PDB file of C-alpha atoms and ligand atoms in Angstrom:
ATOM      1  CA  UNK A  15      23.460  -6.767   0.410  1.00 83.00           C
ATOM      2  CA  UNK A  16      23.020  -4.737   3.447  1.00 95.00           C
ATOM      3  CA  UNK A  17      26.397  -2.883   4.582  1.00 97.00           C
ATOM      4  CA  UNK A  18      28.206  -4.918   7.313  1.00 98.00           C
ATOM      5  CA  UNK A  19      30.034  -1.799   9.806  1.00 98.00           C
ATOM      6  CA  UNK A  20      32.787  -2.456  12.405  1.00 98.00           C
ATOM      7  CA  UNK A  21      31.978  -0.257  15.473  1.00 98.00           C
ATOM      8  CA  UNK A  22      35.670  -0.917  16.655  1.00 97.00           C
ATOM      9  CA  UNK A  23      36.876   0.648  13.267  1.00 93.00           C
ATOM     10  CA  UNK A  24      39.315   3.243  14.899  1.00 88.00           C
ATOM     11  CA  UNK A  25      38.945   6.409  12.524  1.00 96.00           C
ATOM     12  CA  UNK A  26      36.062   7.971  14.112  1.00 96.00           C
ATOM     13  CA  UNK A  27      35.152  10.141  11.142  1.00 97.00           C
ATOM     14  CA  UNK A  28      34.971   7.174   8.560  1.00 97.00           C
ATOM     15  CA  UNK A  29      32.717   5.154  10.830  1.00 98.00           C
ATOM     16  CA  UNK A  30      30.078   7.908  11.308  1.00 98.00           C
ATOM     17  CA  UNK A  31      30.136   8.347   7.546  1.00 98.00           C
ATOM     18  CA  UNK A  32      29.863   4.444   7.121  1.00 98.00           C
ATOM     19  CA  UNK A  33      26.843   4.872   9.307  1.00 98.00           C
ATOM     20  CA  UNK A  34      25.435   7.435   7.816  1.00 98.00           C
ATOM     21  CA  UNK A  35      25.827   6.469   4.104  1.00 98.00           C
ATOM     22  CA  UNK A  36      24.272   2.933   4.973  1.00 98.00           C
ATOM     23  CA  UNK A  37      21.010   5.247   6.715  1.00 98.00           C
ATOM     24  CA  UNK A  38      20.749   7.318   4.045  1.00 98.00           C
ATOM     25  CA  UNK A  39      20.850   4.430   1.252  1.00 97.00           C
ATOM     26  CA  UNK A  40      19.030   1.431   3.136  1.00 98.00           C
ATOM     27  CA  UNK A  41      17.719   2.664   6.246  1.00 98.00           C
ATOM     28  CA  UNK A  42      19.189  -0.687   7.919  1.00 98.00           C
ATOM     29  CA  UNK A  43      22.817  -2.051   8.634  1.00 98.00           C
ATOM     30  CA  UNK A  44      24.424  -5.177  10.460  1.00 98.00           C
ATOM     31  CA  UNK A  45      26.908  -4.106  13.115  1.00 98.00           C
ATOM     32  CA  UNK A  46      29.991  -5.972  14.345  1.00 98.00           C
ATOM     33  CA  UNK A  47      32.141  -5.587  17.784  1.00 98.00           C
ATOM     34  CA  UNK A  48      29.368  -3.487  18.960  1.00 98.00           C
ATOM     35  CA  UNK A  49      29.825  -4.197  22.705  1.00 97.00           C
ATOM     36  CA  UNK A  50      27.330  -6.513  23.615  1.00 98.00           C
ATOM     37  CA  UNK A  51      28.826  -9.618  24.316  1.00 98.00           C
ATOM     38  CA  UNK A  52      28.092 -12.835  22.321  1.00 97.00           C
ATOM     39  CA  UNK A  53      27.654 -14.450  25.892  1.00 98.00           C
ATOM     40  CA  UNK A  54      25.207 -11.876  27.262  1.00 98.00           C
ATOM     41  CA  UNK A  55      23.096 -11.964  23.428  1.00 98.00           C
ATOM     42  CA  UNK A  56      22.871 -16.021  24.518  1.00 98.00           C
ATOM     43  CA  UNK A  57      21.786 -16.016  27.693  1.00 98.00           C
ATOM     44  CA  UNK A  58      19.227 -13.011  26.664  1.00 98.00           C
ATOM     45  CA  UNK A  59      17.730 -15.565  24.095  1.00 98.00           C
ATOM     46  CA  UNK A  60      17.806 -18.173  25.996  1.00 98.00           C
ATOM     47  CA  UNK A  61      15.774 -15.892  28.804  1.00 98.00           C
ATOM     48  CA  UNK A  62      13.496 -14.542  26.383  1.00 98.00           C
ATOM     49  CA  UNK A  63      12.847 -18.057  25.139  1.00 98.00           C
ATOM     50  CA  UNK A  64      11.915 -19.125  28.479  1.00 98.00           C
ATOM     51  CA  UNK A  65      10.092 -16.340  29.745  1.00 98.00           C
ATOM     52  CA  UNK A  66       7.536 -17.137  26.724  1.00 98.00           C
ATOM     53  CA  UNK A  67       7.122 -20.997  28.570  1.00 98.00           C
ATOM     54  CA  UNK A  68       5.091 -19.196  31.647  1.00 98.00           C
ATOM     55  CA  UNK A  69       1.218 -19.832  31.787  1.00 97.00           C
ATOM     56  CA  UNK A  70      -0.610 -17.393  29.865  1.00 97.00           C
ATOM     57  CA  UNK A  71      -2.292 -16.242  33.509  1.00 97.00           C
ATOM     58  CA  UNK A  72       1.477 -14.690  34.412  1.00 98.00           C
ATOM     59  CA  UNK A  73       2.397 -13.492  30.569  1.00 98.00           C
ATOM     60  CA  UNK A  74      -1.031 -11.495  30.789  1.00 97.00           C
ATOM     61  CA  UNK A  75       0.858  -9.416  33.830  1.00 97.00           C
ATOM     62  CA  UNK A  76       2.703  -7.618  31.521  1.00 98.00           C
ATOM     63  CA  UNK A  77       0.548  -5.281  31.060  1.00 96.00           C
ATOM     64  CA  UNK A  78       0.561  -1.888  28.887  1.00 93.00           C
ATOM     65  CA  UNK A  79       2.068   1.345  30.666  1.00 93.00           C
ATOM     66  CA  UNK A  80       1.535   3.321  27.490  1.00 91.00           C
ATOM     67  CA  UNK A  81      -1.351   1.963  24.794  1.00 88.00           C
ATOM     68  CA  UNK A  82       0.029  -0.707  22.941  1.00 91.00           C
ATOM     69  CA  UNK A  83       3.165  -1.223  24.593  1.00 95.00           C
ATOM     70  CA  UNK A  84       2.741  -4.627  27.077  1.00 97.00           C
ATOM     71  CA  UNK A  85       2.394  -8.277  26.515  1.00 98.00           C
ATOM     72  CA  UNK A  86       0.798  -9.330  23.136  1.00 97.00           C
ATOM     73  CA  UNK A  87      -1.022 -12.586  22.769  1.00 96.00           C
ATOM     74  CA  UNK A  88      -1.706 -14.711  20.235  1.00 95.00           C
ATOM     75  CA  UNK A  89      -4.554 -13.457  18.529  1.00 92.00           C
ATOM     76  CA  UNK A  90      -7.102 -13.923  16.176  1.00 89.00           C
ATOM     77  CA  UNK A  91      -5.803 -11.120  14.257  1.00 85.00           C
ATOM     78  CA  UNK A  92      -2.288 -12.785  14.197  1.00 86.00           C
ATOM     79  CA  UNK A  93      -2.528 -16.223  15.456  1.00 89.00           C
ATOM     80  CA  UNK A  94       1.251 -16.995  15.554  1.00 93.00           C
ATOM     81  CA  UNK A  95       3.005 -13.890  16.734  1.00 96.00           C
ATOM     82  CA  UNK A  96       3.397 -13.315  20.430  1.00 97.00           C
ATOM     83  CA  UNK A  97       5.327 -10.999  21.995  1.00 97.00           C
ATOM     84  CA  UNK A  98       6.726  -9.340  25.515  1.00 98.00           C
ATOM     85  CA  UNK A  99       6.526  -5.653  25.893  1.00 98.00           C
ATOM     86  CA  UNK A 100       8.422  -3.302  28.688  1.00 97.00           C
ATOM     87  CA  UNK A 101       7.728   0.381  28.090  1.00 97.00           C
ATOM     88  CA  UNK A 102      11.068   2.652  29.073  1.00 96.00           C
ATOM     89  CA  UNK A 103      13.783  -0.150  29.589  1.00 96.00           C
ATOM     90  CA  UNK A 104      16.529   2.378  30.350  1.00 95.00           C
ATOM     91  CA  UNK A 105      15.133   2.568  33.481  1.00 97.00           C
ATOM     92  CA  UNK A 106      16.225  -0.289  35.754  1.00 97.00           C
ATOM     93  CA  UNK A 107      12.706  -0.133  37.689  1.00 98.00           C
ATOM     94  CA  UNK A 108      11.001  -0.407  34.670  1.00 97.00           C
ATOM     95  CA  UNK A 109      12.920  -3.603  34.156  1.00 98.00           C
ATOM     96  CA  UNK A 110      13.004  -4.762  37.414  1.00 98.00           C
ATOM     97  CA  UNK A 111       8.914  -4.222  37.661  1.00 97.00           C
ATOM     98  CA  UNK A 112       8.519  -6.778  34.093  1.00 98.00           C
ATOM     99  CA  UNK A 113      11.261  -9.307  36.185  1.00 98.00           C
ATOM    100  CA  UNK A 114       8.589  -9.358  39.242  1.00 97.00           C
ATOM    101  CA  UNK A 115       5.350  -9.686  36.681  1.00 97.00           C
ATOM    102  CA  UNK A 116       7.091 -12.618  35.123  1.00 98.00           C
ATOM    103  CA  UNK A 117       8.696 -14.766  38.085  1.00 97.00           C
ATOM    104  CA  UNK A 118      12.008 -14.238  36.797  1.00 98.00           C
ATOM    105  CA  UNK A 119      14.652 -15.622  38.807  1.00 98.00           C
ATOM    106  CA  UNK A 120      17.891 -13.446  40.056  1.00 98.00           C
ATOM    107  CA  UNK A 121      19.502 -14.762  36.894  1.00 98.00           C
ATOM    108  CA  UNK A 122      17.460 -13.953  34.597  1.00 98.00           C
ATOM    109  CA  UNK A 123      16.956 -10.376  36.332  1.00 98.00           C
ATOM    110  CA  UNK A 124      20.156  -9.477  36.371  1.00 98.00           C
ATOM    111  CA  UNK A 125      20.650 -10.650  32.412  1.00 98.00           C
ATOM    112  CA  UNK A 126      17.559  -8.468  31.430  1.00 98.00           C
ATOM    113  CA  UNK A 127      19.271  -5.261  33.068  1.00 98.00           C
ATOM    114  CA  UNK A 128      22.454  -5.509  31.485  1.00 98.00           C
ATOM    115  CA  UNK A 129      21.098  -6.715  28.162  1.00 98.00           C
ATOM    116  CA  UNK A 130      18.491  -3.521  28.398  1.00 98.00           C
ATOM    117  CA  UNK A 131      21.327  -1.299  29.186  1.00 98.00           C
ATOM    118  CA  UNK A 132      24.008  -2.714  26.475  1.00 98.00           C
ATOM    119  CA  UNK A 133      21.405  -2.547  23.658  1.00 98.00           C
ATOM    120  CA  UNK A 134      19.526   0.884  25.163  1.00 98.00           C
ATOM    121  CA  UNK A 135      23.665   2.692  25.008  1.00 98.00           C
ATOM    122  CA  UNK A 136      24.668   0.772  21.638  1.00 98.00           C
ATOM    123  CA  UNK A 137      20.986   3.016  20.268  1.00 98.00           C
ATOM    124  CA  UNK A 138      22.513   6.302  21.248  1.00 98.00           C
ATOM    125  CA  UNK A 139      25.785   6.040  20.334  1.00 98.00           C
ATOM    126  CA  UNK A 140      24.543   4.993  16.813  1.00 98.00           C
ATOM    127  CA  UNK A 141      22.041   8.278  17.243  1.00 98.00           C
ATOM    128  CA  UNK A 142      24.878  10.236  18.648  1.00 98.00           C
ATOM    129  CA  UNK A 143      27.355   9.410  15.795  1.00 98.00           C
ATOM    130  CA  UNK A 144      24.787  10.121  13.122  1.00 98.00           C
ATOM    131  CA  UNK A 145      24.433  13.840  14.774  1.00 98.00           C
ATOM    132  CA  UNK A 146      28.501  13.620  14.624  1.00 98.00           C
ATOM    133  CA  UNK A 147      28.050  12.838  11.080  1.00 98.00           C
ATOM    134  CA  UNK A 148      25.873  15.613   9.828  1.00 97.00           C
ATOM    135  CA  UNK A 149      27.636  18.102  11.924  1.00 97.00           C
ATOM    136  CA  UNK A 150      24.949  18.803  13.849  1.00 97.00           C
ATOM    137  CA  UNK A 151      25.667  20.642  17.459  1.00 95.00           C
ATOM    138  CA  UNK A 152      22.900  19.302  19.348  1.00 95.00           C
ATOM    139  CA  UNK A 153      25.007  15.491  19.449  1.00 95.00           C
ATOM    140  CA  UNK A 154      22.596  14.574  22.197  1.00 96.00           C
ATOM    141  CA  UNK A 155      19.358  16.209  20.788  1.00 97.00           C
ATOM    142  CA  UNK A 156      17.963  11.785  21.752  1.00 97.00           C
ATOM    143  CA  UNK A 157      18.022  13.028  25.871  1.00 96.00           C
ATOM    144  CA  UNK A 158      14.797  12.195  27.816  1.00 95.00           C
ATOM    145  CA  UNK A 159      13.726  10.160  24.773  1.00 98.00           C
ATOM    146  CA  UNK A 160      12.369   7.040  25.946  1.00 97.00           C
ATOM    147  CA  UNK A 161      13.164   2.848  24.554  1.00 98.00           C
ATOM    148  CA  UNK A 162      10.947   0.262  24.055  1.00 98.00           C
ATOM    149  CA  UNK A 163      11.725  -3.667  24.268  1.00 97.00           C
ATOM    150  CA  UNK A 164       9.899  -5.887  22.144  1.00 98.00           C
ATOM    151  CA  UNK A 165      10.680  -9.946  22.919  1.00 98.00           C
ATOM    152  CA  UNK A 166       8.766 -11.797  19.974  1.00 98.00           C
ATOM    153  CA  UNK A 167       7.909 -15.772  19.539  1.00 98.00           C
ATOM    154  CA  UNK A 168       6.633 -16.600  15.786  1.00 98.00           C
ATOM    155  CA  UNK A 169       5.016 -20.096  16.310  1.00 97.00           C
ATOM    156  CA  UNK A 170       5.826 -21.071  12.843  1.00 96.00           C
ATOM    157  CA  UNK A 171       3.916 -24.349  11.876  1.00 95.00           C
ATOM    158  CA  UNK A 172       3.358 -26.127   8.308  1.00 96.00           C
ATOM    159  CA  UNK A 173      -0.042 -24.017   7.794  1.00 93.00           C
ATOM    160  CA  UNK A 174       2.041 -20.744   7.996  1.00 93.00           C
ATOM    161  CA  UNK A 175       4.593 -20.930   5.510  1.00 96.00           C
ATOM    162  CA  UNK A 176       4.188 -18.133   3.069  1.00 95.00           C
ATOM    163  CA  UNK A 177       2.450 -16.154   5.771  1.00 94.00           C
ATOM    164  CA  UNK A 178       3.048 -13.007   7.409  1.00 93.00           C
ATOM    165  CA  UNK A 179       4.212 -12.944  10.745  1.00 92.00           C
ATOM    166  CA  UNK A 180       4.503  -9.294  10.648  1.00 93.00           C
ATOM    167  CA  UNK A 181       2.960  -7.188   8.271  1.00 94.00           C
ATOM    168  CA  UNK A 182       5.205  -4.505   6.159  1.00 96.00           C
ATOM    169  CA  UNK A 183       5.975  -1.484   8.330  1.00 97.00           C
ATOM    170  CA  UNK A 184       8.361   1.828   9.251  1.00 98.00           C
ATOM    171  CA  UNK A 185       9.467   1.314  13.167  1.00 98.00           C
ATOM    172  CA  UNK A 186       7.666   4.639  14.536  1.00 97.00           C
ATOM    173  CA  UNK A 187      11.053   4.814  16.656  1.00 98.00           C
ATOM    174  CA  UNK A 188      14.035   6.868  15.630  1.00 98.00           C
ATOM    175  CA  UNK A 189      16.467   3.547  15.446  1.00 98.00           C
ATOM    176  CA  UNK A 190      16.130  -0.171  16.365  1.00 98.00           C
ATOM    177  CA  UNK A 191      18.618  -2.570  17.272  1.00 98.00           C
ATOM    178  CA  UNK A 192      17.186  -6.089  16.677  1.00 98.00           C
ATOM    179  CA  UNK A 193      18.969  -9.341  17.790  1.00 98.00           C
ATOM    180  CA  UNK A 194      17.371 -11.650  14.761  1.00 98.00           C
ATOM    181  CA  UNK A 195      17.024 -15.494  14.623  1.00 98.00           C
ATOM    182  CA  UNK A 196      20.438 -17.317  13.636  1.00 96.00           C
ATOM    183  CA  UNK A 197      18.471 -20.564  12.648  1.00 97.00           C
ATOM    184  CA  UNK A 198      15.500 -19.271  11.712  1.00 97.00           C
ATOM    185  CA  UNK A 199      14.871 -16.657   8.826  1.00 96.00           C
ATOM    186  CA  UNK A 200      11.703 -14.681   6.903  1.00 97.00           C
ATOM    187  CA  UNK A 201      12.647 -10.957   7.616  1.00 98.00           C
ATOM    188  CA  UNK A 202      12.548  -8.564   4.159  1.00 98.00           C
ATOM    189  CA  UNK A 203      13.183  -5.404   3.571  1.00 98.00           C
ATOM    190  CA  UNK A 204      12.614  -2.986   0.493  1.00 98.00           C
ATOM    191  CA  UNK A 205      15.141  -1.814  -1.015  1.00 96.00           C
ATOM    192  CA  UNK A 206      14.593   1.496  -1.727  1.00 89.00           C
ATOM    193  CA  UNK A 207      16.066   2.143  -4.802  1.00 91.00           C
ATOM    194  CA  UNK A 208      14.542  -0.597  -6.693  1.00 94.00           C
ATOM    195  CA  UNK A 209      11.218  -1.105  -4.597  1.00 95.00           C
ATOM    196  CA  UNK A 210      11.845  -5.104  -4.328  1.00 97.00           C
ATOM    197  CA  UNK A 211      12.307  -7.108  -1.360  1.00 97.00           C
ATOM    198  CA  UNK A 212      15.528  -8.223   0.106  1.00 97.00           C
ATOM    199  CA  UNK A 213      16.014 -11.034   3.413  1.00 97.00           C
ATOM    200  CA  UNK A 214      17.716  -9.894   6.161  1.00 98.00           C
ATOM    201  CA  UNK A 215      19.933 -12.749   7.234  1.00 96.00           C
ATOM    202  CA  UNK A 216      21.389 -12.719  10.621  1.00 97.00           C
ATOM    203  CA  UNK A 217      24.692 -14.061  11.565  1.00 96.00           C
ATOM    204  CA  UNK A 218      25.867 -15.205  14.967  1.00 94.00           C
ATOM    205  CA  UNK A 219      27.446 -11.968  17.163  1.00 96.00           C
ATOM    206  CA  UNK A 220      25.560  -9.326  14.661  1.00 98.00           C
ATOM    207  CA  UNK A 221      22.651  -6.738  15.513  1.00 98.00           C
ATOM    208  CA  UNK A 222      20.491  -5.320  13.280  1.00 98.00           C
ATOM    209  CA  UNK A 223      20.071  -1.471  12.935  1.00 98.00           C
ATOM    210  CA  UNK A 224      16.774  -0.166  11.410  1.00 98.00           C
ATOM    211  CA  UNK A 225      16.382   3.372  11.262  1.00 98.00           C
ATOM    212  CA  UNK A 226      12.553   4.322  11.383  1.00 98.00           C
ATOM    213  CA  UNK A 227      10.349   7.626  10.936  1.00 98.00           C
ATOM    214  CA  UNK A 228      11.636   9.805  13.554  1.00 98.00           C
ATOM    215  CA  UNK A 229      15.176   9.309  12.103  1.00 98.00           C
ATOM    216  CA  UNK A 230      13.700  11.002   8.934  1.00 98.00           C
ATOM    217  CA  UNK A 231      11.791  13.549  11.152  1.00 98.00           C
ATOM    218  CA  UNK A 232      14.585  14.634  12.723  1.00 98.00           C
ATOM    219  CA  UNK A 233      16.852  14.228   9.104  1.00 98.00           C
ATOM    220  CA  UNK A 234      14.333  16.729   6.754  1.00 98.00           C
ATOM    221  CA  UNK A 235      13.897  13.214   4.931  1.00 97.00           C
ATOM    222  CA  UNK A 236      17.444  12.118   4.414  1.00 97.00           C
ATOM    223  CA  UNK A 237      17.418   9.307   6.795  1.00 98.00           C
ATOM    224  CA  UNK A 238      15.577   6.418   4.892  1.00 98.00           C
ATOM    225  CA  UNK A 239      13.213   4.273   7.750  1.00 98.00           C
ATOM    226  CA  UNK A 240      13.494   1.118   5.845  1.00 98.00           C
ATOM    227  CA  UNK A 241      10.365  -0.971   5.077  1.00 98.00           C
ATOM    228  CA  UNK A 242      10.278  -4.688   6.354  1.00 98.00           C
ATOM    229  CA  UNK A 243       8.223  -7.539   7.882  1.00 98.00           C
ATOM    230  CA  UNK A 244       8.350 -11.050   8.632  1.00 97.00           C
ATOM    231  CA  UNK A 245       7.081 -14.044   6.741  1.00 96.00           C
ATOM    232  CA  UNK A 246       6.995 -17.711   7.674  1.00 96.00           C
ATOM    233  CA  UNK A 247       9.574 -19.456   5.487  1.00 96.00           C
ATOM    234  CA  UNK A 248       9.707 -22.609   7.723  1.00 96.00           C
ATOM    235  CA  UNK A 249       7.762 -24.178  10.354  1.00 97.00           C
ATOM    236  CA  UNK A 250       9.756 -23.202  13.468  1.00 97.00           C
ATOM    237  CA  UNK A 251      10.086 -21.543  16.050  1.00 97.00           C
ATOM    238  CA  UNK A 252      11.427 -17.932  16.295  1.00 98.00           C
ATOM    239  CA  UNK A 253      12.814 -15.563  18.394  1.00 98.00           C
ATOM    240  CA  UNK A 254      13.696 -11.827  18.250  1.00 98.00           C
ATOM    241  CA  UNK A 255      14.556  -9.275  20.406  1.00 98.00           C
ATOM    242  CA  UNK A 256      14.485  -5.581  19.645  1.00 98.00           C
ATOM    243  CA  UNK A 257      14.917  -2.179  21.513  1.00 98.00           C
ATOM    244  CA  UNK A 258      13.428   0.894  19.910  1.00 98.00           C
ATOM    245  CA  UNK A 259      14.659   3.976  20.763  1.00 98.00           C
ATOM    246  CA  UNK A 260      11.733   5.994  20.775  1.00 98.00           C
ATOM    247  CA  UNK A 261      11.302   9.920  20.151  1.00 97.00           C
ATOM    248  CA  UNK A 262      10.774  12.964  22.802  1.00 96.00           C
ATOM    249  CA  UNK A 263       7.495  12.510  24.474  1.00 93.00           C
ATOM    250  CA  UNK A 264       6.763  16.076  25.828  1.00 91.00           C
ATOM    251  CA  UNK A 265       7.475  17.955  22.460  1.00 91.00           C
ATOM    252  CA  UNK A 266       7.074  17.087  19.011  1.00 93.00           C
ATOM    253  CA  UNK A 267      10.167  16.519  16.969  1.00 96.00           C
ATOM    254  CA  UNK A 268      12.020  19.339  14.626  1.00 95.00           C
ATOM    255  CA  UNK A 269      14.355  19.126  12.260  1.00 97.00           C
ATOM    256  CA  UNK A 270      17.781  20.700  13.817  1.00 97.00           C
ATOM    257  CA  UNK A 271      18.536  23.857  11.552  1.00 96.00           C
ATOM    258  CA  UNK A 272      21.747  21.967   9.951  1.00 97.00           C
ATOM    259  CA  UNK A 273      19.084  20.170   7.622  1.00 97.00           C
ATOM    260  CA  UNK A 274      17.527  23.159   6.490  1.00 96.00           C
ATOM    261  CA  UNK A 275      18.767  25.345   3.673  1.00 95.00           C
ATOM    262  CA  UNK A 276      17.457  26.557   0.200  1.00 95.00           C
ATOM    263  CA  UNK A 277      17.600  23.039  -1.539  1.00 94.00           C
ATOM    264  CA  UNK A 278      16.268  21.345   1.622  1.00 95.00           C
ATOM    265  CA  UNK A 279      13.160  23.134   2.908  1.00 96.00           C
ATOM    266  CA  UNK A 280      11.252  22.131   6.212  1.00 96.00           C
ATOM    267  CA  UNK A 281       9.590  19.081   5.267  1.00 96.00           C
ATOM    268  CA  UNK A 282       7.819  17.859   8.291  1.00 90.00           C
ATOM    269  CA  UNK A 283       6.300  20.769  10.518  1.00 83.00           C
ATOM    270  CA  UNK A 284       5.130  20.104  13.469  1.00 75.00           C
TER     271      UNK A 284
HETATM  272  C1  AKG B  28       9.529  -5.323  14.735  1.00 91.31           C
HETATM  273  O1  AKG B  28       9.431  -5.732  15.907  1.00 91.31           O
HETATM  274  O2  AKG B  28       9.298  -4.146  14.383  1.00 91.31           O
HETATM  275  C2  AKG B  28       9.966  -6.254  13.703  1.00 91.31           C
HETATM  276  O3  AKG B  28       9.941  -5.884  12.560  1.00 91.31           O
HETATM  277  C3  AKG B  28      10.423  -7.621  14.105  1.00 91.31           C
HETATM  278  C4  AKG B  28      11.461  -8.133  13.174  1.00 91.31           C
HETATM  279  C5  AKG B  28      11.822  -9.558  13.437  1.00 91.31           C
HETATM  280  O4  AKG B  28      11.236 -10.204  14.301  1.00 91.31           O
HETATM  281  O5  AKG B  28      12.726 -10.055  12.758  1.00 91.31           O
END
């Protein structure tokens, strides 16, 4: 149900309305020809994929830089979600300092940088043509903020089916870009205008975009940060990948003036 957008569509204006009118309505598009390659998506699953086989001892290196934000274990709390954190992956230190925690060979280095990089630059443009869209002046009002990479393994057994791998939320972020499982399925979403769930299938060579609540912030509420979370629908195994472009960290976040006017007071003050 979800709109399906061409980033190579070559009328600038209609794509940043396509993007916006699928933000406003869902919160949450597919994108095609969005620049990362369908090579450099496979070998970043296939390095995610192994980078969850290391000994729990080296996985456990990963630690947090900000609360919350490193390597994720299975837990009693959710005993079949696992997950890979690296705070700030625009920076190539940042990246390079998770490569040395985990082992990871030149290869698999030098895939992690340019996958970080593709998917960090494919967030702002999306953030950048949404300012476009809305006229607002201040097209790169997203500088300084920082991204977040999340690389998740659902061990999906038998016993889990109809379980939640993760529970319904709003990214805190202002957008996500989420490579999804081809084979493997069990994201939802809430549609907004009816309340009920939806699945979120994902198609080879397609991202996910979610917008979450700094993207309403930021909007004065127009921007819709879809609902969604992930339940077992099969025993198997699954792997995601998703980058979060964050929100300022030295500041809190204000609606631009362009979103404020007589029918649209300040909603959110910080
Ligand atoms: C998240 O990381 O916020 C998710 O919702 C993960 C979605 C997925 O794994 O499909």
């Amino acid at each position: 149900v979800i709109p399906t957008i061409d980033l190579e569509e070559a009328n600038d204006q209609i794509l940043n309305q396509n993007i916006r009118q699928a933000s406003e309505k869902w919160g949450c598009f597919t994108v095609i020809n969005h620049g990362v390659s369908l090579s450099l998506m496979a070998e970043m699953k296939k390095t995610v994929r192994d980078l969850h086989e290391r000994p729990h001892e080296m996985k456990v290196r990963n630690t947090d830089v900000l609360l919350g934000s490193g390597y994720k274990p299975l837990s009693e709390l959710n005993p079949f979600y696992e997950s890979f954190g690296l705070f700030d992956m625009a920076s190539p230190q940042a990246v390079n300092n998770f490569c040395d925690q985990l082992d990871a060979s030149a290869d698999q280095r030098e895939i992690m940088l340019k996958y970080a990089k593709a998917t960090d630059d494919l967030a702002r443009n999306l953030a950048r043509r949404l300012a476009e869209s809305y006229g607002v002046v201040e097209q790169h009002f997203f500088r300084g903020w920082p991204s977040h990479f999340r690389m998740n393994k659902y061990h999906f057994k038998p016993e889990t089916v109809g379980k939640l791998g993760v529970k319904l939320h709003t990214d805190p972020g202002f957008l996500t870009i989420l490579q999804g499982d081809e084979d493997v399925g069990g994201l939802e979403a809430i549609d907004n205008s009816s309340g009920s769930f939806f699945p979120i299938h994902t198609l080879p060579n397609t991202l996910l975009v979610n917008l979450g609540d700094m993207a309403t912030i930021w909007s004065n509420g127009r921007l819709c940060n879809v609902k969604h979370r992930v339940q077992c629908i099969e025993a198997k195994m699954r792997i995601t990948i998703a980058t979060f472009l964050l929100g300022p960290v030295d500041r809190d976040l204000e609606a631009p003036d362009e979103f404020v006017d007589a029918e649209h007071p300040r909603l959110y003050k910080p």
